[in-house]
Amino acid sequence: AQSVTQPDIHITVSEGASLELRCNYSYGATPYLFWYVQSPGQGLQLLLKYFSGDTLVQGIKGFEAEFKRSQSSFNLRKPSVHWSDAAEYFCAVGPSGGYQKVTFGTGTKLQVIP
Amino acid sequence: GAVVSQHPSRVICKSGTSVKIECRSLDFQATTMFWYRQFPKKSLMLMATSNEGSKATYEQGVEKDKFLINHASLTLSTLTVTSAHPEDSSFYICSARSRDLSSGANVLTFGAGSRLTVL
């Protein structure tokens, strides 16, 4: 069965500092990987996705993620965090071929301090 | 881009009543929609897959008679929480599958969610 682990429940960074959110997955075949962001009381917005090809994926809002098969990881990064990035971030994995049965991690809540 | 509208965003109801939540794809047709439930400080749990014109496929442990899903058209799926109880209070989110124009791959677009509070 597929699963996703986000080891950090809560992260606090200073505005302007770099950010890395960790995500490890378990999946038997080539996975589809996603990062979503959720602002308080809102739905989820797709930041980026990895299907195949270049393992470094660029997303919206200046985010990027790197797929490392050997480490079963798909960590999200941003070089300089803005106060508006404060939100909850979810990593997700799904089977290749589409979005059936996407499994979400438990999320990482990001707090940005001035 | 693809937009999914979910209504209502917040609803409060009395225990024992039923509540309907709508999920609409505004600018695309969605043959498949998904309903999730999000518990406080927890991740999203897939409840069911809603297929236009056929019965929904429920995940293990989700009560079909409690959470009625209807996908009567290519742009609308509804989730009805029947005989709601306080333990049904949660954040319910729908998503719809559409085609990403740049990659051609399937894309999941989420609604803004519906906060249900059962008194």
JSON list of N, CA and C in Angstrom, two decimals, chain A residues 44-113:
[
{"chain": "A", "resi": 44, "resn": "LEU", "atom": "N", "xyz": [-7.38, 22.92, -1.07]},
{"chain": "A", "resi": 44, "resn": "LEU", "atom": "CA", "xyz": [-5.98, 22.68, -1.39]},
{"chain": "A", "resi": 44, "resn": "LEU", "atom": "C", "xyz": [-5.63, 23.24, -2.76]},
{"chain": "A", "resi": 45, "resn": "GLN", "atom": "N", "xyz": [-4.44, 23.79, -2.84]},
{"chain": "A", "resi": 45, "resn": "GLN", "atom": "CA", "xyz": [-3.95, 24.31, -4.11]},
{"chain": "A", "resi": 45, "resn": "GLN", "atom": "C", "xyz": [-2.69, 23.53, -4.48]},
{"chain": "A", "resi": 46, "resn": "LEU", "atom": "N", "xyz": [-2.64, 23.09, -5.71]},
{"chain": "A", "resi": 46, "resn": "LEU", "atom": "CA", "xyz": [-1.48, 22.34, -6.18]},
{"chain": "A", "resi": 46, "resn": "LEU", "atom": "C", "xyz": [-0.29, 23.26, -6.37]},
{"chain": "A", "resi": 47, "resn": "LEU", "atom": "N", "xyz": [0.82, 22.93, -5.70]},
{"chain": "A", "resi": 47, "resn": "LEU", "atom": "CA", "xyz": [2.05, 23.70, -5.86]},
{"chain": "A", "resi": 47, "resn": "LEU", "atom": "C", "xyz": [2.88, 23.16, -7.01]},
{"chain": "A", "resi": 48, "resn": "LEU", "atom": "N", "xyz": [3.02, 21.85, -7.05]},
{"chain": "A", "resi": 48, "resn": "LEU", "atom": "CA", "xyz": [3.81, 21.22, -8.10]},
{"chain": "A", "resi": 48, "resn": "LEU", "atom": "C", "xyz": [3.54, 19.73, -8.10]},
{"chain": "A", "resi": 49, "resn": "LYS", "atom": "N", "xyz": [3.98, 19.09, -9.16]},
{"chain": "A", "resi": 49, "resn": "LYS", "atom": "CA", "xyz": [3.78, 17.65, -9.30]},
{"chain": "A", "resi": 49, "resn": "LYS", "atom": "C", "xyz": [4.95, 17.05, -10.05]},
{"chain": "A", "resi": 50, "resn": "TYR", "atom": "N", "xyz": [5.20, 15.79, -9.78]},
{"chain": "A", "resi": 50, "resn": "TYR", "atom": "CA", "xyz": [6.22, 15.03, -10.50]},
{"chain": "A", "resi": 50, "resn": "TYR", "atom": "C", "xyz": [5.57, 13.80, -11.09]},
{"chain": "A", "resi": 51, "resn": "PHE", "atom": "N", "xyz": [5.73, 13.66, -12.39]},
{"chain": "A", "resi": 51, "resn": "PHE", "atom": "CA", "xyz": [5.24, 12.47, -13.07]},
{"chain": "A", "resi": 51, "resn": "PHE", "atom": "C", "xyz": [6.40, 11.65, -13.60]},
{"chain": "A", "resi": 52, "resn": "SER", "atom": "N", "xyz": [7.33, 12.33, -14.28]},
{"chain": "A", "resi": 52, "resn": "SER", "atom": "CA", "xyz": [8.49, 11.64, -14.86]},
{"chain": "A", "resi": 52, "resn": "SER", "atom": "C", "xyz": [9.46, 12.71, -15.32]},
{"chain": "A", "resi": 53, "resn": "GLY", "atom": "N", "xyz": [10.61, 12.28, -15.84]},
{"chain": "A", "resi": 53, "resn": "GLY", "atom": "CA", "xyz": [11.56, 13.23, -16.41]},
{"chain": "A", "resi": 53, "resn": "GLY", "atom": "C", "xyz": [12.44, 13.85, -15.36]},
{"chain": "A", "resi": 54, "resn": "ASP", "atom": "N", "xyz": [12.71, 15.13, -15.54]},
{"chain": "A", "resi": 54, "resn": "ASP", "atom": "CA", "xyz": [13.61, 15.86, -14.67]},
{"chain": "A", "resi": 54, "resn": "ASP", "atom": "C", "xyz": [13.17, 15.72, -13.21]},
{"chain": "A", "resi": 55, "resn": "THR", "atom": "N", "xyz": [14.10, 15.32, -12.38]},
{"chain": "A", "resi": 55, "resn": "THR", "atom": "CA", "xyz": [13.73, 15.06, -10.98]},
{"chain": "A", "resi": 55, "resn": "THR", "atom": "C", "xyz": [13.59, 16.32, -10.15]},
{"chain": "A", "resi": 56, "resn": "LEU", "atom": "N", "xyz": [14.03, 17.44, -10.68]},
{"chain": "A", "resi": 56, "resn": "LEU", "atom": "CA", "xyz": [13.85, 18.72, -10.00]},
{"chain": "A", "resi": 56, "resn": "LEU", "atom": "C", "xyz": [12.66, 19.41, -10.66]},
{"chain": "A", "resi": 57, "resn": "VAL", "atom": "N", "xyz": [11.64, 19.62, -9.88]},
{"chain": "A", "resi": 57, "resn": "VAL", "atom": "CA", "xyz": [10.38, 20.14, -10.41]},
{"chain": "A", "resi": 57, "resn": "VAL", "atom": "C", "xyz": [10.15, 21.55, -9.91]},
{"chain": "A", "resi": 58, "resn": "GLN", "atom": "N", "xyz": [9.80, 22.42, -10.82]},
{"chain": "A", "resi": 58, "resn": "GLN", "atom": "CA", "xyz": [9.49, 23.80, -10.44]},
{"chain": "A", "resi": 58, "resn": "GLN", "atom": "C", "xyz": [7.97, 23.95, -10.30]},
{"chain": "A", "resi": 59, "resn": "GLY", "atom": "N", "xyz": [7.57, 24.71, -9.30]},
{"chain": "A", "resi": 59, "resn": "GLY", "atom": "CA", "xyz": [6.15, 24.91, -9.10]},
{"chain": "A", "resi": 59, "resn": "GLY", "atom": "C", "xyz": [5.80, 26.39, -9.04]},
{"chain": "A", "resi": 60, "resn": "ILE", "atom": "N", "xyz": [4.61, 26.64, -8.54]},
{"chain": "A", "resi": 60, "resn": "ILE", "atom": "CA", "xyz": [4.16, 28.02, -8.42]},
{"chain": "A", "resi": 60, "resn": "ILE", "atom": "C", "xyz": [4.72, 28.65, -7.15]},
{"chain": "A", "resi": 61, "resn": "LYS", "atom": "N", "xyz": [4.65, 29.95, -7.07]},
{"chain": "A", "resi": 61, "resn": "LYS", "atom": "CA", "xyz": [5.04, 30.72, -5.89]},
{"chain": "A", "resi": 61, "resn": "LYS", "atom": "C", "xyz": [6.50, 30.53, -5.50]},
{"chain": "A", "resi": 62, "resn": "GLY", "atom": "N", "xyz": [7.34, 30.15, -6.46]},
{"chain": "A", "resi": 62, "resn": "GLY", "atom": "CA", "xyz": [8.77, 30.02, -6.20]},
{"chain": "A", "resi": 62, "resn": "GLY", "atom": "C", "xyz": [9.20, 28.73, -5.53]},
{"chain": "A", "resi": 63, "resn": "PHE", "atom": "N", "xyz": [8.29, 27.77, -5.43]},
{"chain": "A", "resi": 63, "resn": "PHE", "atom": "CA", "xyz": [8.62, 26.49, -4.82]},
{"chain": "A", "resi": 63, "resn": "PHE", "atom": "C", "xyz": [9.22, 25.52, -5.84]},
{"chain": "A", "resi": 64, "resn": "GLU", "atom": "N", "xyz": [10.04, 24.62, -5.33]},
{"chain": "A", "resi": 64, "resn": "GLU", "atom": "CA", "xyz": [10.56, 23.53, -6.13]},
{"chain": "A", "resi": 64, "resn": "GLU", "atom": "C", "xyz": [10.65, 22.29, -5.26]},
{"chain": "A", "resi": 65, "resn": "ALA", "atom": "N", "xyz": [10.72, 21.15, -5.90]},
{"chain": "A", "resi": 65, "resn": "ALA", "atom": "CA", "xyz": [10.86, 19.89, -5.16]},
{"chain": "A", "resi": 65, "resn": "ALA", "atom": "C", "xyz": [11.75, 18.97, -5.96]},
{"chain": "A", "resi": 66, "resn": "GLU", "atom": "N", "xyz": [12.46, 18.12, -5.25]},
{"chain": "A", "resi": 66, "resn": "GLU", "atom": "CA", "xyz": [13.36, 17.19, -5.91]},
{"chain": "A", "resi": 66, "resn": "GLU", "atom": "C", "xyz": [12.99, 15.76, -5.58]},
{"chain": "A", "resi": 67, "resn": "PHE", "atom": "N", "xyz": [12.79, 14.98, -6.59]},
{"chain": "A", "resi": 67, "resn": "PHE", "atom": "CA", "xyz": [12.47, 13.56, -6.44]},
{"chain": "A", "resi": 67, "resn": "PHE", "atom": "C", "xyz": [13.77, 12.78, -6.35]},
{"chain": "A", "resi": 68, "resn": "LYS", "atom": "N", "xyz": [13.93, 12.05, -5.26]},
{"chain": "A", "resi": 68, "resn": "LYS", "atom": "CA", "xyz": [15.11, 11.21, -5.07]},
{"chain": "A", "resi": 68, "resn": "LYS", "atom": "C", "xyz": [14.63, 9.78, -4.85]},
{"chain": "A", "resi": 69, "resn": "ARG", "atom": "N", "xyz": [14.72, 9.01, -5.90]},
{"chain": "A", "resi": 69, "resn": "ARG", "atom": "CA", "xyz": [14.20, 7.64, -5.84]},
{"chain": "A", "resi": 69, "resn": "ARG", "atom": "C", "xyz": [14.95, 6.81, -4.80]},
{"chain": "A", "resi": 70, "resn": "SER", "atom": "N", "xyz": [16.26, 6.99, -4.72]},
{"chain": "A", "resi": 70, "resn": "SER", "atom": "CA", "xyz": [17.07, 6.18, -3.80]},
{"chain": "A", "resi": 70, "resn": "SER", "atom": "C", "xyz": [16.70, 6.43, -2.34]},
{"chain": "A", "resi": 71, "resn": "GLN", "atom": "N", "xyz": [16.19, 7.61, -2.09]},
{"chain": "A", "resi": 71, "resn": "GLN", "atom": "CA", "xyz": [15.83, 7.96, -0.72]},
{"chain": "A", "resi": 71, "resn": "GLN", "atom": "C", "xyz": [14.31, 7.96, -0.52]},
{"chain": "A", "resi": 72, "resn": "SER", "atom": "N", "xyz": [13.58, 7.65, -1.57]},
{"chain": "A", "resi": 72, "resn": "SER", "atom": "CA", "xyz": [12.11, 7.69, -1.50]},
{"chain": "A", "resi": 72, "resn": "SER", "atom": "C", "xyz": [11.64, 9.02, -0.92]},
{"chain": "A", "resi": 73, "resn": "SER", "atom": "N", "xyz": [12.22, 10.08, -1.43]},
{"chain": "A", "resi": 73, "resn": "SER", "atom": "CA", "xyz": [11.88, 11.39, -0.88]},
{"chain": "A", "resi": 73, "resn": "SER", "atom": "C", "xyz": [11.45, 12.35, -1.98]},
{"chain": "A", "resi": 74, "resn": "PHE", "atom": "N", "xyz": [10.71, 13.34, -1.58]},
{"chain": "A", "resi": 74, "resn": "PHE", "atom": "CA", "xyz": [10.24, 14.39, -2.49]},
{"chain": "A", "resi": 74, "resn": "PHE", "atom": "C", "xyz": [10.11, 15.64, -1.66]},
{"chain": "A", "resi": 75, "resn": "ASN", "atom": "N", "xyz": [11.25, 16.22, -1.29]},
{"chain": "A", "resi": 75, "resn": "ASN", "atom": "CA", "xyz": [11.28, 17.37, -0.40]},
{"chain": "A", "resi": 75, "resn": "ASN", "atom": "C", "xyz": [10.97, 18.67, -1.14]},
{"chain": "A", "resi": 76, "resn": "LEU", "atom": "N", "xyz": [10.23, 19.51, -0.46]},
{"chain": "A", "resi": 76, "resn": "LEU", "atom": "CA", "xyz": [9.83, 20.81, -1.03]},
{"chain": "A", "resi": 76, "resn": "LEU", "atom": "C", "xyz": [10.78, 21.88, -0.52]},
{"chain": "A", "resi": 77, "resn": "ARG", "atom": "N", "xyz": [11.16, 22.79, -1.41]},
{"chain": "A", "resi": 77, "resn": "ARG", "atom": "CA", "xyz": [12.11, 23.84, -1.03]},
{"chain": "A", "resi": 77, "resn": "ARG", "atom": "C", "xyz": [11.68, 25.18, -1.57]},
{"chain": "A", "resi": 78, "resn": "LYS", "atom": "N", "xyz": [12.13, 26.20, -0.85]},
{"chain": "A", "resi": 78, "resn": "LYS", "atom": "CA", "xyz": [11.97, 27.57, -1.33]},
{"chain": "A", "resi": 78, "resn": "LYS", "atom": "C", "xyz": [13.15, 28.36, -0.79]},
{"chain": "A", "resi": 79, "resn": "PRO", "atom": "N", "xyz": [13.85, 29.10, -1.66]},
{"chain": "A", "resi": 79, "resn": "PRO", "atom": "CA", "xyz": [15.06, 29.79, -1.23]},
{"chain": "A", "resi": 79, "resn": "PRO", "atom": "C", "xyz": [14.81, 30.93, -0.25]},
{"chain": "A", "resi": 80, "resn": "SER", "atom": "N", "xyz": [13.68, 31.61, -0.38]},
{"chain": "A", "resi": 80, "resn": "SER", "atom": "CA", "xyz": [13.41, 32.76, 0.48]},
{"chain": "A", "resi": 80, "resn": "SER", "atom": "C", "xyz": [11.91, 32.81, 0.79]},
{"chain": "A", "resi": 81, "resn": "VAL", "atom": "N", "xyz": [11.58, 32.59, 2.05]},
{"chain": "A", "resi": 81, "resn": "VAL", "atom": "CA", "xyz": [10.18, 32.47, 2.44]},
{"chain": "A", "resi": 81, "resn": "VAL", "atom": "C", "xyz": [9.56, 33.84, 2.67]},
{"chain": "A", "resi": 82, "resn": "HIS", "atom": "N", "xyz": [8.33, 33.98, 2.24]},
{"chain": "A", "resi": 82, "resn": "HIS", "atom": "CA", "xyz": [7.56, 35.21, 2.44]},
{"chain": "A", "resi": 82, "resn": "HIS", "atom": "C", "xyz": [6.49, 34.95, 3.49]},
{"chain": "A", "resi": 83, "resn": "TRP", "atom": "N", "xyz": [6.05, 36.02, 4.16]},
{"chain": "A", "resi": 83, "resn": "TRP", "atom": "CA", "xyz": [5.06, 35.84, 5.24]},
{"chain": "A", "resi": 83, "resn": "TRP", "atom": "C", "xyz": [3.80, 35.18, 4.70]},
{"chain": "A", "resi": 84, "resn": "SER", "atom": "N", "xyz": [3.49, 35.42, 3.44]},
{"chain": "A", "resi": 84, "resn": "SER", "atom": "CA", "xyz": [2.28, 34.84, 2.85]},
{"chain": "A", "resi": 84, "resn": "SER", "atom": "C", "xyz": [2.38, 33.34, 2.62]},
{"chain": "A", "resi": 85, "resn": "ASP", "atom": "N", "xyz": [3.57, 32.80, 2.82]},
{"chain": "A", "resi": 85, "resn": "ASP", "atom": "CA", "xyz": [3.73, 31.34, 2.65]},
{"chain": "A", "resi": 85, "resn": "ASP", "atom": "C", "xyz": [3.26, 30.57, 3.87]},
{"chain": "A", "resi": 86, "resn": "ALA", "atom": "N", "xyz": [2.94, 31.26, 4.94]},
{"chain": "A", "resi": 86, "resn": "ALA", "atom": "CA", "xyz": [2.45, 30.57, 6.14]},
{"chain": "A", "resi": 86, "resn": "ALA", "atom": "C", "xyz": [1.15, 29.84, 5.80]},
{"chain": "A", "resi": 87, "resn": "ALA", "atom": "N", "xyz": [1.18, 28.53, 5.99]},
{"chain": "A", "resi": 87, "resn": "ALA", "atom": "CA", "xyz": [0.04, 27.68, 5.60]},
{"chain": "A", "resi": 87, "resn": "ALA", "atom": "C", "xyz": [0.38, 26.25, 6.00]},
{"chain": "A", "resi": 88, "resn": "GLU", "atom": "N", "xyz": [-0.48, 25.34, 5.61]},
{"chain": "A", "resi": 88, "resn": "GLU", "atom": "CA", "xyz": [-0.18, 23.93, 5.83]},
{"chain": "A", "resi": 88, "resn": "GLU", "atom": "C", "xyz": [0.13, 23.29, 4.48]},
{"chain": "A", "resi": 89, "resn": "TYR", "atom": "N", "xyz": [1.15, 22.46, 4.48]},
{"chain": "A", "resi": 89, "resn": "TYR", "atom": "CA", "xyz": [1.62, 21.86, 3.24]},
{"chain": "A", "resi": 89, "resn": "TYR", "atom": "C", "xyz": [1.47, 20.35, 3.31]},
{"chain": "A", "resi": 90, "resn": "PHE", "atom": "N", "xyz": [0.91, 19.82, 2.25]},
{"chain": "A", "resi": 90, "resn": "PHE", "atom": "CA", "xyz": [0.66, 18.38, 2.18]},
{"chain": "A", "resi": 90, "resn": "PHE", "atom": "C", "xyz": [1.41, 17.77, 1.01]},
{"chain": "A", "resi": 91, "resn": "CYS", "atom": "N", "xyz": [2.11, 16.71, 1.30]},
{"chain": "A", "resi": 91, "resn": "CYS", "atom": "CA", "xyz": [2.74, 15.90, 0.26]},
{"chain": "A", "resi": 91, "resn": "CYS", "atom": "C", "xyz": [1.78, 14.75, -0.05]},
{"chain": "A", "resi": 92, "resn": "ALA", "atom": "N", "xyz": [1.73, 14.34, -1.30]},
{"chain": "A", "resi": 92, "resn": "ALA", "atom": "CA", "xyz": [0.81, 13.27, -1.67]},
{"chain": "A", "resi": 92, "resn": "ALA", "atom": "C", "xyz": [1.44, 12.37, -2.72]},
{"chain": "A", "resi": 93, "resn": "VAL", "atom": "N", "xyz": [1.02, 11.12, -2.73]},
{"chain": "A", "resi": 93, "resn": "VAL", "atom": "CA", "xyz": [1.53, 10.15, -3.70]},
{"chain": "A", "resi": 93, "resn": "VAL", "atom": "C", "xyz": [0.36, 9.42, -4.34]},
{"chain": "A", "resi": 94, "resn": "GLY", "atom": "N", "xyz": [0.49, 9.12, -5.61]},
{"chain": "A", "resi": 94, "resn": "GLY", "atom": "CA", "xyz": [-0.54, 8.39, -6.30]},
{"chain": "A", "resi": 94, "resn": "GLY", "atom": "C", "xyz": [0.08, 7.45, -7.31]},
{"chain": "A", "resi": 95, "resn": "PRO", "atom": "N", "xyz": [-0.69, 6.51, -7.78]},
{"chain": "A", "resi": 95, "resn": "PRO", "atom": "CA", "xyz": [-0.16, 5.58, -8.77]},
{"chain": "A", "resi": 95, "resn": "PRO", "atom": "C", "xyz": [0.01, 6.26, -10.11]},
{"chain": "A", "resi": 96, "resn": "SER", "atom": "N", "xyz": [0.96, 5.80, -10.88]},
{"chain": "A", "resi": 96, "resn": "SER", "atom": "CA", "xyz": [1.15, 6.34, -12.22]},
{"chain": "A", "resi": 96, "resn": "SER", "atom": "C", "xyz": [-0.10, 6.06, -13.03]},
{"chain": "A", "resi": 97, "resn": "GLY", "atom": "N", "xyz": [-0.45, 6.98, -13.87]},
{"chain": "A", "resi": 97, "resn": "GLY", "atom": "CA", "xyz": [-1.66, 6.83, -14.68]},
{"chain": "A", "resi": 97, "resn": "GLY", "atom": "C", "xyz": [-2.75, 7.79, -14.29]},
{"chain": "A", "resi": 98, "resn": "GLY", "atom": "N", "xyz": [-2.53, 8.57, -13.28]},
{"chain": "A", "resi": 98, "resn": "GLY", "atom": "CA", "xyz": [-3.57, 9.52, -12.96]},
{"chain": "A", "resi": 98, "resn": "GLY", "atom": "C", "xyz": [-3.68, 9.81, -11.49]},
{"chain": "A", "resi": 99, "resn": "TYR", "atom": "N", "xyz": [-4.82, 10.28, -11.10]},
{"chain": "A", "resi": 99, "resn": "TYR", "atom": "CA", "xyz": [-5.00, 10.74, -9.73]},
{"chain": "A", "resi": 99, "resn": "TYR", "atom": "C", "xyz": [-5.89, 9.80, -8.93]},
{"chain": "A", "resi": 100, "resn": "GLN", "atom": "N", "xyz": [-6.00, 8.58, -9.34]},
{"chain": "A", "resi": 100, "resn": "GLN", "atom": "CA", "xyz": [-6.78, 7.65, -8.54]},
{"chain": "A", "resi": 100, "resn": "GLN", "atom": "C", "xyz": [-6.06, 7.38, -7.23]},
{"chain": "A", "resi": 101, "resn": "LYS", "atom": "N", "xyz": [-6.84, 7.29, -6.16]},
{"chain": "A", "resi": 101, "resn": "LYS", "atom": "CA", "xyz": [-6.31, 6.85, -4.87]},
{"chain": "A", "resi": 101, "resn": "LYS", "atom": "C", "xyz": [-5.09, 7.64, -4.43]},
{"chain": "A", "resi": 102, "resn": "VAL", "atom": "N", "xyz": [-5.14, 8.92, -4.53]},
{"chain": "A", "resi": 102, "resn": "VAL", "atom": "CA", "xyz": [-4.05, 9.74, -4.03]},
{"chain": "A", "resi": 102, "resn": "VAL", "atom": "C", "xyz": [-4.05, 9.68, -2.50]},
{"chain": "A", "resi": 103, "resn": "THR", "atom": "N", "xyz": [-2.88, 9.44, -1.93]},
{"chain": "A", "resi": 103, "resn": "THR", "atom": "CA", "xyz": [-2.73, 9.37, -0.48]},
{"chain": "A", "resi": 103, "resn": "THR", "atom": "C", "xyz": [-1.95, 10.58, 0.00]},
{"chain": "A", "resi": 104, "resn": "PHE", "atom": "N", "xyz": [-2.49, 11.24, 1.01]},
{"chain": "A", "resi": 104, "resn": "PHE", "atom": "CA", "xyz": [-1.87, 12.45, 1.52]},
{"chain": "A", "resi": 104, "resn": "PHE", "atom": "C", "xyz": [-1.09, 12.17, 2.80]},
{"chain": "A", "resi": 105, "resn": "GLY", "atom": "N", "xyz": [-0.02, 12.93, 2.99]},
{"chain": "A", "resi": 105, "resn": "GLY", "atom": "CA", "xyz": [0.67, 12.92, 4.26]},
{"chain": "A", "resi": 105, "resn": "GLY", "atom": "C", "xyz": [-0.13, 13.70, 5.29]},
{"chain": "A", "resi": 106, "resn": "THR", "atom": "N", "xyz": [0.36, 13.72, 6.51]},
{"chain": "A", "resi": 106, "resn": "THR", "atom": "CA", "xyz": [-0.37, 14.38, 7.60]},
{"chain": "A", "resi": 106, "resn": "THR", "atom": "C", "xyz": [-0.18, 15.88, 7.62]},
{"chain": "A", "resi": 107, "resn": "GLY", "atom": "N", "xyz": [0.69, 16.39, 6.77]},
{"chain": "A", "resi": 107, "resn": "GLY", "atom": "CA", "xyz": [0.83, 17.83, 6.65]},
{"chain": "A", "resi": 107, "resn": "GLY", "atom": "C", "xyz": [1.91, 18.41, 7.54]},
{"chain": "A", "resi": 108, "resn": "THR", "atom": "N", "xyz": [2.46, 19.52, 7.09]},
{"chain": "A", "resi": 108, "resn": "THR", "atom": "CA", "xyz": [3.42, 20.31, 7.86]},
{"chain": "A", "resi": 108, "resn": "THR", "atom": "C", "xyz": [2.91, 21.73, 7.93]},
{"chain": "A", "resi": 109, "resn": "LYS", "atom": "N", "xyz": [2.74, 22.21, 9.13]},
{"chain": "A", "resi": 109, "resn": "LYS", "atom": "CA", "xyz": [2.26, 23.58, 9.29]},
{"chain": "A", "resi": 109, "resn": "LYS", "atom": "C", "xyz": [3.45, 24.51, 9.34]},
{"chain": "A", "resi": 110, "resn": "LEU", "atom": "N", "xyz": [3.47, 25.48, 8.45]},
{"chain": "A", "resi": 110, "resn": "LEU", "atom": "CA", "xyz": [4.57, 26.42, 8.36]},
{"chain": "A", "resi": 110, "resn": "LEU", "atom": "C", "xyz": [4.18, 27.75, 8.98]},
{"chain": "A", "resi": 111, "resn": "GLN", "atom": "N", "xyz": [4.99, 28.18, 9.93]},
{"chain": "A", "resi": 111, "resn": "GLN", "atom": "CA", "xyz": [4.81, 29.50, 10.52]},
{"chain": "A", "resi": 111, "resn": "GLN", "atom": "C", "xyz": [5.98, 30.37, 10.09]},
{"chain": "A", "resi": 112, "resn": "VAL", "atom": "N", "xyz": [5.70, 31.58, 9.68]},
{"chain": "A", "resi": 112, "resn": "VAL", "atom": "CA", "xyz": [6.73, 32.51, 9.24]},
{"chain": "A", "resi": 112, "resn": "VAL", "atom": "C", "xyz": [6.76, 33.69, 10.21]},
{"chain": "A", "resi": 113, "resn": "ILE", "atom": "N", "xyz": [7.90, 33.93, 10.77]},
{"chain": "A", "resi": 113, "resn": "ILE", "atom": "CA", "xyz": [8.04, 35.04, 11.71]},
{"chain": "A", "resi": 113, "resn": "ILE", "atom": "C", "xyz": [8.81, 36.19, 11.05]}
]
